[in-house]
Short mmCIF file of C-alpha atoms in Angstrom, two decimals:
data_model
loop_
_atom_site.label_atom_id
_atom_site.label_comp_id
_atom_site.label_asym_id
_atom_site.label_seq_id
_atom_site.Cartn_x
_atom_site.Cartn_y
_atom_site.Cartn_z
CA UNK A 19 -31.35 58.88 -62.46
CA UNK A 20 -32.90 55.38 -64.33
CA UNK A 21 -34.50 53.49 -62.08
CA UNK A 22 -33.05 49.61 -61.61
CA UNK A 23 -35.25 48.23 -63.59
CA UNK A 24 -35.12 50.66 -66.22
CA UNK A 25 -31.42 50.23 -66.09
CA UNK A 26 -32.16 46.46 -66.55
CA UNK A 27 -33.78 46.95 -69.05
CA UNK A 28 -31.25 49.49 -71.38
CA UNK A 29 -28.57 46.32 -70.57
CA UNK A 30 -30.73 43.46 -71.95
CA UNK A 31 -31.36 45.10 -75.07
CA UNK A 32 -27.43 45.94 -75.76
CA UNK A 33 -26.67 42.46 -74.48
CA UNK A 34 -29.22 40.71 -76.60
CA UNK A 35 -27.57 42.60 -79.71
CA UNK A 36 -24.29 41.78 -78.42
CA UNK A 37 -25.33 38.27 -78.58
CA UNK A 38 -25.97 38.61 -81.99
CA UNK A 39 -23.12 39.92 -83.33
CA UNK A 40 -21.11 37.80 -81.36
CA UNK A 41 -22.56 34.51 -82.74
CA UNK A 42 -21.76 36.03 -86.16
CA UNK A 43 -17.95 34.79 -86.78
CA UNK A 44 -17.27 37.43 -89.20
CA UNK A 45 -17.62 39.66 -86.74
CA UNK A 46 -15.47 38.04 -84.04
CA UNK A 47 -13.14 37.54 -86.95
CA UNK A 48 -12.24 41.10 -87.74
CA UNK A 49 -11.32 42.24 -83.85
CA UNK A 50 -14.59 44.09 -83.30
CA UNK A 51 -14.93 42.71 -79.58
CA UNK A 52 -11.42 43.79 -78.74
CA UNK A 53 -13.07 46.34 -76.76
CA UNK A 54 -15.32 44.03 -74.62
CA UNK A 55 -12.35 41.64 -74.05
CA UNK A 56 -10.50 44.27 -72.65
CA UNK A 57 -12.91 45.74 -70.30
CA UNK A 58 -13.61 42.06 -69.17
CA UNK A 59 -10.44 40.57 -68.81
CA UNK A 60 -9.84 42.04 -65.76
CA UNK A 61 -12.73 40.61 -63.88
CA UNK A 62 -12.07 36.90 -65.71
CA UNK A 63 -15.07 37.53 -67.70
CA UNK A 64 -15.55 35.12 -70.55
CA UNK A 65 -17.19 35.56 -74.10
CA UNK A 66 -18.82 31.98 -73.25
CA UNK A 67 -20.02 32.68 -69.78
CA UNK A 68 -21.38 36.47 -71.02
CA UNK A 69 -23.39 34.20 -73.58
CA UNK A 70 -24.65 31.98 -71.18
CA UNK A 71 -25.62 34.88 -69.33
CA UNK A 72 -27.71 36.33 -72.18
CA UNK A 73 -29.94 33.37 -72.33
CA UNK A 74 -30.06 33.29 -68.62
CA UNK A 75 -31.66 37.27 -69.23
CA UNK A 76 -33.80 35.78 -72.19
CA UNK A 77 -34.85 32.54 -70.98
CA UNK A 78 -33.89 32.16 -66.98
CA UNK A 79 -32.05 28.92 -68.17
CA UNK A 80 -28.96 28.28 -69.96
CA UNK A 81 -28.35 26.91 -73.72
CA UNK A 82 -24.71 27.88 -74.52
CA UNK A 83 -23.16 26.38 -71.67
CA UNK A 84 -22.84 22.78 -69.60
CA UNK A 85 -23.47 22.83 -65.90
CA UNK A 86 -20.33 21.98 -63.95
CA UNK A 87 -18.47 23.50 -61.77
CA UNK A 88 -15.47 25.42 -63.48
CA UNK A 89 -18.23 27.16 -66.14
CA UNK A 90 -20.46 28.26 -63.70
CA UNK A 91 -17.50 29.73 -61.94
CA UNK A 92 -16.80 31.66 -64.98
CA UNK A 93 -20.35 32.91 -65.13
CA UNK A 94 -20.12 33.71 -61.01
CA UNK A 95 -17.62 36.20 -62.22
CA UNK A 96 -19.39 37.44 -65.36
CA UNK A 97 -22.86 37.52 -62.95
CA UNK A 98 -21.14 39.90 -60.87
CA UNK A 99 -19.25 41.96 -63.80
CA UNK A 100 -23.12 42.64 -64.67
CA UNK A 101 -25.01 42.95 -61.81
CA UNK A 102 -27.07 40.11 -61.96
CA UNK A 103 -27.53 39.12 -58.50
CA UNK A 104 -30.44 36.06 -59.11
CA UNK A 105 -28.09 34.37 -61.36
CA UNK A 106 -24.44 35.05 -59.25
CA UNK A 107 -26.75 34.05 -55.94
CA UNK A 108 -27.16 30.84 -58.13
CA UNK A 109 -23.69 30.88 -59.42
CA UNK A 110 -22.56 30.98 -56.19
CA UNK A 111 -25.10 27.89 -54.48
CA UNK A 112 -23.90 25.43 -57.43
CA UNK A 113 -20.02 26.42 -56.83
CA UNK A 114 -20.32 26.21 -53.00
CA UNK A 115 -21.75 22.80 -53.15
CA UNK A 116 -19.15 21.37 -55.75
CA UNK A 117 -15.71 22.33 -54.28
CA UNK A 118 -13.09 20.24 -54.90
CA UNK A 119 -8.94 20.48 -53.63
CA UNK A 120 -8.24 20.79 -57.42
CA UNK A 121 -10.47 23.70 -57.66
CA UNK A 122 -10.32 25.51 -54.37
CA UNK A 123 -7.75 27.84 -55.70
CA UNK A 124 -9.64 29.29 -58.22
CA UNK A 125 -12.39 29.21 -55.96
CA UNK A 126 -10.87 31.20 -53.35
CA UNK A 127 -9.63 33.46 -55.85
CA UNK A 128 -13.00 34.48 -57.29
CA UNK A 129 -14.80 34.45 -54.23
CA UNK A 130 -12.48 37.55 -52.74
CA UNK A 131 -12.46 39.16 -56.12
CA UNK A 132 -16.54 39.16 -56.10
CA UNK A 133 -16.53 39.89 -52.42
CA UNK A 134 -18.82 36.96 -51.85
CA UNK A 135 -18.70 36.17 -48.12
CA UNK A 136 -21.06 32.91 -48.84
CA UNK A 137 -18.24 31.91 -51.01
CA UNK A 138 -15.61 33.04 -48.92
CA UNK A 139 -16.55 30.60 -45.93
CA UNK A 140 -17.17 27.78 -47.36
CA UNK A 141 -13.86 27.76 -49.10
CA UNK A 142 -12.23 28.57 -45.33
CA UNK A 143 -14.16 25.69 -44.53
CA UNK A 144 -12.49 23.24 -46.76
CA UNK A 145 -9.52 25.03 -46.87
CA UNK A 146 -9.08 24.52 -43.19
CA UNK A 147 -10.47 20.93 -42.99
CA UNK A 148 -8.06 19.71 -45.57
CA UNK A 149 -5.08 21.15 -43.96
CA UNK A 150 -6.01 19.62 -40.69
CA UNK A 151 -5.97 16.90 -41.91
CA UNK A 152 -2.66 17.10 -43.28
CA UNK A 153 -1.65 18.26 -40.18
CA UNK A 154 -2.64 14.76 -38.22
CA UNK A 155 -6.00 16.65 -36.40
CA UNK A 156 -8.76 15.01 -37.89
CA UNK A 157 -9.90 12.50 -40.53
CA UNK A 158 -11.38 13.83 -44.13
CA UNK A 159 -15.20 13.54 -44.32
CA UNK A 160 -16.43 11.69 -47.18
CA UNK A 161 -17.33 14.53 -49.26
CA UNK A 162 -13.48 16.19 -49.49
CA UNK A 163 -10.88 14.05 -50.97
CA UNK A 164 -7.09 15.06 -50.44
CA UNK A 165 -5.04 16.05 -54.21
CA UNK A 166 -1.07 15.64 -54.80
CA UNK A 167 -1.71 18.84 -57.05
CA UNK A 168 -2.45 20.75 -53.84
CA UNK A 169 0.38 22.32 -51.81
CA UNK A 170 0.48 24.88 -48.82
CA UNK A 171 3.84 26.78 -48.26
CA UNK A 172 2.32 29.40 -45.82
CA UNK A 173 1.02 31.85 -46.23
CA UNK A 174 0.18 30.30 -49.63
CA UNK A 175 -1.78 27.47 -51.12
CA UNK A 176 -0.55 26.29 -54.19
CA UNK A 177 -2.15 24.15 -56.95
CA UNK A 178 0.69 22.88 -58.44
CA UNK A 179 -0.83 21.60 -62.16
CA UNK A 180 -2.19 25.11 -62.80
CA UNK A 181 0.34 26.84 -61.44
CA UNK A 182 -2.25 29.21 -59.50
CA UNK A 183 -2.28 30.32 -55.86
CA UNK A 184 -4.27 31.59 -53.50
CA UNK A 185 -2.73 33.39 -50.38
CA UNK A 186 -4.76 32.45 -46.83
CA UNK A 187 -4.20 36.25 -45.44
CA UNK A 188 -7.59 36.78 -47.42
CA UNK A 189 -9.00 34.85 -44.63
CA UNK A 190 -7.14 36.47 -41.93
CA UNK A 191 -10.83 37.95 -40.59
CA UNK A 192 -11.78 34.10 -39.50
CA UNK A 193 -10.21 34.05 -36.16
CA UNK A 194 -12.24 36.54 -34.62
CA UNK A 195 -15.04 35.46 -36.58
CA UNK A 196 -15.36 31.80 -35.40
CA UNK A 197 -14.65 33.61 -31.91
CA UNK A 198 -17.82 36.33 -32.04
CA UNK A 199 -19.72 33.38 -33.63
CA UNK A 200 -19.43 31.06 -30.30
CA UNK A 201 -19.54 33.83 -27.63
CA UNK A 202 -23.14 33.04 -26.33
CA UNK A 203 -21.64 29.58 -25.37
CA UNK A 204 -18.97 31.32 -23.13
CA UNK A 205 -21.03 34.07 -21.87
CA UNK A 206 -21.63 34.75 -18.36
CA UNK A 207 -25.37 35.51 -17.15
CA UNK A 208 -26.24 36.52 -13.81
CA UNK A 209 -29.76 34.65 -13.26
CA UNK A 210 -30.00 31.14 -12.70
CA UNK A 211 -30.54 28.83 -16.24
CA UNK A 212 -32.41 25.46 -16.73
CA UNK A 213 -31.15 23.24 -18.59
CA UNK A 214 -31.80 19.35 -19.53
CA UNK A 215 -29.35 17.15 -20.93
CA UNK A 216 -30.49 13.54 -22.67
CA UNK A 217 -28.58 11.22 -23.66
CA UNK A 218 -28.72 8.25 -25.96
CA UNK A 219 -26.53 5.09 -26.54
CA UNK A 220 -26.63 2.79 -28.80
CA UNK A 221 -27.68 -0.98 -28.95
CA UNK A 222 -25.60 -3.12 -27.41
CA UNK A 223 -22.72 -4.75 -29.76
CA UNK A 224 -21.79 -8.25 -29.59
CA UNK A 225 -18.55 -6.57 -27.69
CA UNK A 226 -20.96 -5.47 -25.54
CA UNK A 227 -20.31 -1.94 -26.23
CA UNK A 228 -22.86 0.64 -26.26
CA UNK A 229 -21.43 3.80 -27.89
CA UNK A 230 -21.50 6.01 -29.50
CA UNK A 231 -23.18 8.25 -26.67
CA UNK A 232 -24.51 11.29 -27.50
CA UNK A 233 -25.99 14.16 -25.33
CA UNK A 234 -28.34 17.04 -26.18
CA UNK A 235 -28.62 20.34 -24.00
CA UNK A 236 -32.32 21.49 -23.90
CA UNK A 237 -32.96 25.11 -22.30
CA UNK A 238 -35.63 23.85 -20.56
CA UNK A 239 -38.42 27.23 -20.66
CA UNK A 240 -38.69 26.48 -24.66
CA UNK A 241 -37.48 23.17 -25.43
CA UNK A 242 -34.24 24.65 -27.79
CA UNK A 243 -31.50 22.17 -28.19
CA UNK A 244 -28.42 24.68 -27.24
CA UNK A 245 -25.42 21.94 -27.49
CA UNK A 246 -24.81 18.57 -28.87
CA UNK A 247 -21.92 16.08 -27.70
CA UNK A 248 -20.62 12.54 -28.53
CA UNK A 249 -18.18 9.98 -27.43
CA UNK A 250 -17.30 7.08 -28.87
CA UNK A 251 -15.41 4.97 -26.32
CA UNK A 252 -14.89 5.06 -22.74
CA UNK A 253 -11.27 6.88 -23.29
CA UNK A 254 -12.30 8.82 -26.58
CA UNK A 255 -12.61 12.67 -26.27
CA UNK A 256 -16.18 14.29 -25.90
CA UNK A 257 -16.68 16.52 -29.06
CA UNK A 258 -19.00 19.22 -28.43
CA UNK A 259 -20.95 21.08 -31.18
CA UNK A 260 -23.93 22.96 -31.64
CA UNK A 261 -25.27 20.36 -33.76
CA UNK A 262 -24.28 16.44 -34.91
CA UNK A 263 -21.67 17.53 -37.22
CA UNK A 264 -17.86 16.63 -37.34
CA UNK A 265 -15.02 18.40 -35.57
CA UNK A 266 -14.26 21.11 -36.85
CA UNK A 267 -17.01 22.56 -39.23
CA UNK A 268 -18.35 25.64 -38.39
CA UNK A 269 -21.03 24.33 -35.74
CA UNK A 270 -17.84 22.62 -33.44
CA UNK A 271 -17.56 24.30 -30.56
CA UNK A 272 -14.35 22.25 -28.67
CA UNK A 273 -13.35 19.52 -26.88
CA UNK A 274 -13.32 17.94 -23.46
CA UNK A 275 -10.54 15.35 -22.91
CA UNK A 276 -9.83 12.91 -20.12
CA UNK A 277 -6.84 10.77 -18.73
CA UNK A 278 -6.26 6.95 -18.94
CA UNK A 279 -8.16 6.62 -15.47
CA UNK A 280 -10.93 8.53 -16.64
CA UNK A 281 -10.85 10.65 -13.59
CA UNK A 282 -9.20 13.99 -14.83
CA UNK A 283 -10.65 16.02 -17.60
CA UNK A 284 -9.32 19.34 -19.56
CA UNK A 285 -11.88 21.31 -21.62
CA UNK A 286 -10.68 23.26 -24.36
CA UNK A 287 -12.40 25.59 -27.24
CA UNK A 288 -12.63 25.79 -30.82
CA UNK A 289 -9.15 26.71 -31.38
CA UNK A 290 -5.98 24.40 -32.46
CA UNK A 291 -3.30 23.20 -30.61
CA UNK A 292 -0.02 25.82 -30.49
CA UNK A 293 1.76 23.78 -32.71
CA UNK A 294 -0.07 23.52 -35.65
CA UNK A 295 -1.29 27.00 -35.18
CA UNK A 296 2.01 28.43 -35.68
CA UNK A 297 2.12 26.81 -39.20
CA UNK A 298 -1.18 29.03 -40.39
CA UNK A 299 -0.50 33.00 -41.08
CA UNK A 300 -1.90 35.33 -38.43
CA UNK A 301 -5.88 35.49 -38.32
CA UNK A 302 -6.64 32.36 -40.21
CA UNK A 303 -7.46 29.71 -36.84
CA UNK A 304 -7.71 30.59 -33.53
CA UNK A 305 -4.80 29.23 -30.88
CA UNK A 306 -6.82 26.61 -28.46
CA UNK A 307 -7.53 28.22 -24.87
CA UNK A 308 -8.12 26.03 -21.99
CA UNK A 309 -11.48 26.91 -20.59
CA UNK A 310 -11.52 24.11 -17.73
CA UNK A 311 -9.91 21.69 -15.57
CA UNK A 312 -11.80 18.76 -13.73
CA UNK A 313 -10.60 15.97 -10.86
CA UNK A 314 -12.91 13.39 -9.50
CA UNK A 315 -10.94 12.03 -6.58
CA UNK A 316 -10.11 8.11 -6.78
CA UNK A 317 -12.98 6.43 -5.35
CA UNK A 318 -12.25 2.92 -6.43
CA UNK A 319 -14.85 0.72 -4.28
CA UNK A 320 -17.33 3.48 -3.67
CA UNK A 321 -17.52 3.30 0.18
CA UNK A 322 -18.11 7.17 0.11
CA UNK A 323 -19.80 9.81 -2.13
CA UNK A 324 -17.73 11.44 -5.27
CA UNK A 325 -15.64 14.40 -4.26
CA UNK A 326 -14.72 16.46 -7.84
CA UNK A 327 -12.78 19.70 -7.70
CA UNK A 328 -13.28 22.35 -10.94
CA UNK A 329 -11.06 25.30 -11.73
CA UNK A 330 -12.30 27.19 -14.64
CA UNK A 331 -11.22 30.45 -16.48
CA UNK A 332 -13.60 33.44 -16.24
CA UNK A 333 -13.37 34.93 -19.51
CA UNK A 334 -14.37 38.38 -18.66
CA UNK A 335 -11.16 38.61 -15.29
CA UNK A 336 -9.04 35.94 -17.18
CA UNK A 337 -9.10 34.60 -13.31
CA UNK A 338 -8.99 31.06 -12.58
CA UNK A 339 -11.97 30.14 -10.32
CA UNK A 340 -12.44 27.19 -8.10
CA UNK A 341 -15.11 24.89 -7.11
CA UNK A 342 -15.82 21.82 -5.06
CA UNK A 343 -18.76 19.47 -4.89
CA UNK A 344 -20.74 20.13 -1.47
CA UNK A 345 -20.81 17.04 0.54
CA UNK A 346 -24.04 15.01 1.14
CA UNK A 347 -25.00 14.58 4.47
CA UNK A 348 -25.95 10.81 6.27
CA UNK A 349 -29.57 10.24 6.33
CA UNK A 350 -29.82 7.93 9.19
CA UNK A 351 -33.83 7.30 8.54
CA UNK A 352 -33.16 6.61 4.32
CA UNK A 353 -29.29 5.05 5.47
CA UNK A 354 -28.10 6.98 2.38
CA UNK A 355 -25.91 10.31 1.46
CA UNK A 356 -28.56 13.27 0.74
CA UNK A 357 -29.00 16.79 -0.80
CA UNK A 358 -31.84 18.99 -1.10
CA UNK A 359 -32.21 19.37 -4.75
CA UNK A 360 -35.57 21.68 -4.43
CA UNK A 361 -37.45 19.81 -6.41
CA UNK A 362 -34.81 19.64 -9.52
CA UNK A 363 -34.07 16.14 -9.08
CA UNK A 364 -36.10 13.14 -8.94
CA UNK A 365 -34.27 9.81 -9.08
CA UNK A 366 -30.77 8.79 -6.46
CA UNK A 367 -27.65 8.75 -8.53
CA UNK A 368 -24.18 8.69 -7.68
CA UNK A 369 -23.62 11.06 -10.49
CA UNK A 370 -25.96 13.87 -8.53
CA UNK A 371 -24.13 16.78 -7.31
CA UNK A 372 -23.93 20.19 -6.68
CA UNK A 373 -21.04 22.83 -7.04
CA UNK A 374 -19.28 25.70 -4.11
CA UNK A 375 -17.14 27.47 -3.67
CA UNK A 376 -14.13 26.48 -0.97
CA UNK A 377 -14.57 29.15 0.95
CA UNK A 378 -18.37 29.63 0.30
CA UNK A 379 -20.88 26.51 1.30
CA UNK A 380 -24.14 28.48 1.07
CA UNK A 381 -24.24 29.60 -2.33
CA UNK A 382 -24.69 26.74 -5.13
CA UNK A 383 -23.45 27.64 -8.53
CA UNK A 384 -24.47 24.37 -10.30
CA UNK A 385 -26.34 21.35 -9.26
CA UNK A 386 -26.91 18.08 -11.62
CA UNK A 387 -28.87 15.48 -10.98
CA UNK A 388 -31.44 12.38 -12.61
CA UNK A 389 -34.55 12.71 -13.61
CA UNK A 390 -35.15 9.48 -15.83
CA UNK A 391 -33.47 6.91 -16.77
CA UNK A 392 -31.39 8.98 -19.82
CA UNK A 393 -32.54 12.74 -18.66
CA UNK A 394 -30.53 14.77 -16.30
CA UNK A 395 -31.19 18.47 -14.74
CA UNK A 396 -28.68 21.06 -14.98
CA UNK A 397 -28.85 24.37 -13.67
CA UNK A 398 -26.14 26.90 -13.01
CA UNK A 399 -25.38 30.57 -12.80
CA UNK A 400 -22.63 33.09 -13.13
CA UNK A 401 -19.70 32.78 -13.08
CA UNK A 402 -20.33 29.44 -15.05
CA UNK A 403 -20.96 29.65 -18.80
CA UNK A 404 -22.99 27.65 -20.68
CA UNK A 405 -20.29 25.62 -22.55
CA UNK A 406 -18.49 24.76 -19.33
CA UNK A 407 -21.71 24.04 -16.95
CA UNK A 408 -22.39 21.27 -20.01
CA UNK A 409 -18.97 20.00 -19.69
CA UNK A 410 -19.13 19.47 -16.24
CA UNK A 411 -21.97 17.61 -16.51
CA UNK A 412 -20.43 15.43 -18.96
CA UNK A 413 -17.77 14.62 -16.90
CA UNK A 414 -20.03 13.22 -14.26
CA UNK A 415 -21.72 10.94 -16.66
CA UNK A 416 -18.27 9.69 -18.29
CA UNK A 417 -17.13 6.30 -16.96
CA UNK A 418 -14.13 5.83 -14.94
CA UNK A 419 -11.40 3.67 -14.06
CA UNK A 420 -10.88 4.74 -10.52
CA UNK A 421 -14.17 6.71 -9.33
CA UNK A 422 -17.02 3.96 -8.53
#
């Protein structure tokens, strides 16, 4: 058995003289590379790109061919016809970086012929924002721009000038994907976690607005940022992500949304809403799951403390669970509303709280509270995950209508 390199080597030397009989047009002339053709034509292998790949073997740089997109796709596909995995790895960086709607077809295409799972996703990726967009659930970033030429008759995407398409079912393994890929955000633990949150808002407009506001969650024993969350407007959606990215990429992780009063909150997950997810075939998005429910009761002139109810879904039972803020008791020596925070929190806030159950006043599963003028303590514990404990908290720094 050759060794790789050995075998490397035996394939430059018959490339490099098929290189020079195919720059000879005599020899092109009379048929004699019928045979490579044929092999080749099956994997979309070029006699261009396979020359461009000789000089990449000779030289590590390329002579015969211009750098753009739709040749170095060709030699993506002639990289992986002959095992060169330096030049498809680069292939595959310069192709991923220049998609465009006219070319994700072919794109898509090649990627699941090559097996390329680099590839793959970031094709889902645009695939997927594009099409939401179409479908009224987002706006286009500034690096994708929409084409007429593009068309999507499920489960098929059509490019309409080339007459090529691409059907989504390749993508089918996505849905569980996204879902395995954001499980540590769901996950219940049994110990107690420390978290921070900060937040940040922006200079004051001449509106006198100060959004947007955006909110980082710091596990607090080694500083790691863990979620990220903006809102621009006092009745605009929090976004939640695990970095500052735009709905919907692969680092968004869902959505918390709120009523006109500002008082009632449901928190959702990465998924879409029912009716746009019916118009995608099976596997390619995930249906949106409600993870949470919250209800500050109307407190318009604040002459007593917030009162906020919470029913969440455990994910492991698929049981709704409820919780209620516990009171604070009248300090008659401070003439204020108290808890014992045990050391957690540092500052009076209306926004402090922590969570019970109804039927259970002794156990705390979350308590929030200030400890600077934008930093906040969070802690919680089973059955609360991660992604909800951070929505919560979010919720209690929203402003509202009717809650003082």
């Amino acid at each position: 058995m050759l060794s790789r390199k050995t075998q490397m080597f035996l394939l430059k030397v018959k490339l490099l003289k098929l290189k020079s009989q195919l720059a000879n047009t005599k020899f092109l002339a009379k048929g004699k590379a019928i045979e490579i053709k044929i092999t080749a034509r099956k994997h979309q292998v070029s006699v261009e790109s396979l020359i461009a790949c000789l000089d990449y073997l000779d030289h590590q740089s390329f002579f015969e061919v211009d750098i753009n997109a739709k040749n170095m796709l060709s030699m993506l596909v002639t990289a992986n016809f002959l095992k060169i995995t330096l030049l498809e790895n680069y292939c595959v960086e310069f192709v991923g970086n220049n998609i465009e709607s006219n070319s994700i077809v072919d794109i898509s295409n090649i990627a699941f012929q090559v097996k390329n799972m680099k590839l793959m996703n970031k094709a889902y990726l645009y695939i997927r924002i594009l099409l939401l967009y179409r479908f009224g659930q987002m706006e286009l970033p500034e690096n994708i721009k929409d084409s007429k030429n593009i068309a999507f008759n499920s489960p098929y995407l059509h490019n309409t000038k080339t007459s090529s398409k691409v059907s989504l079912e390749i993508f089918n393994y996505k849905s569980q994907e996204s879902y395995i890929e954001r499980k540590m955000f769901h996950e219940i633990t049994p110990q107690y976690n420390l978290m921070r949150i900060d937040r940040t808002r922006a200079e004051e407009s001449i509106t006198g607005s100060d959004y947007p506001h955006t909110f980082k969650l710091i596990r607090e024993h080694d500083q790691v940022q863990m979620l990220y969350a903006e809102r621009w407007s006092d009745s605009g959606n929090f976004i939640i992500s695990k970095s500052p990215n735009f709905p919907f990429s692969d680092d968004y992780i869902g959505v918390m949304t709120n009523n006109f009063w500002g008082h009632e909150f449901s928190i959702f997950d990465h998924g879409v809403e029912d009716k746009v997810f019916k118009k995608f075939p099976t596997g390619f998005i995930k249906a949106r799951e409600t993870k949470m429910n919250i209800k500050f009761e109307t407190n318009i002139l604040g002459e007593s403390p917030r009162s906020l109810n919470v029913s969440l879904l455990n994910d492991e039972t698929k049981e709704m669970i409820k919780f209620k803020n516990l009171a604070p008791k009248w300090n008659e020596r401070t003439e204020c509303y108290t808890l014992n925070f045990y050391g957690r929190v540092s500052r009076a806030s209306a926004k402090n709280f922590q969570l019970v159950m109804p039927d259970d006043q002794e156990t705390i599963y979350l308590m929030f509270g200030k400890i600077g003028t934008e930093s906040f303590h969070l802690d919680y514990r089973s059955p609360i995950s991660m992604y909800q404990a951070f929505c919560i908290a979010l919720a209690s720094l929203a402003r509202k209508r009717v809650v003082a």
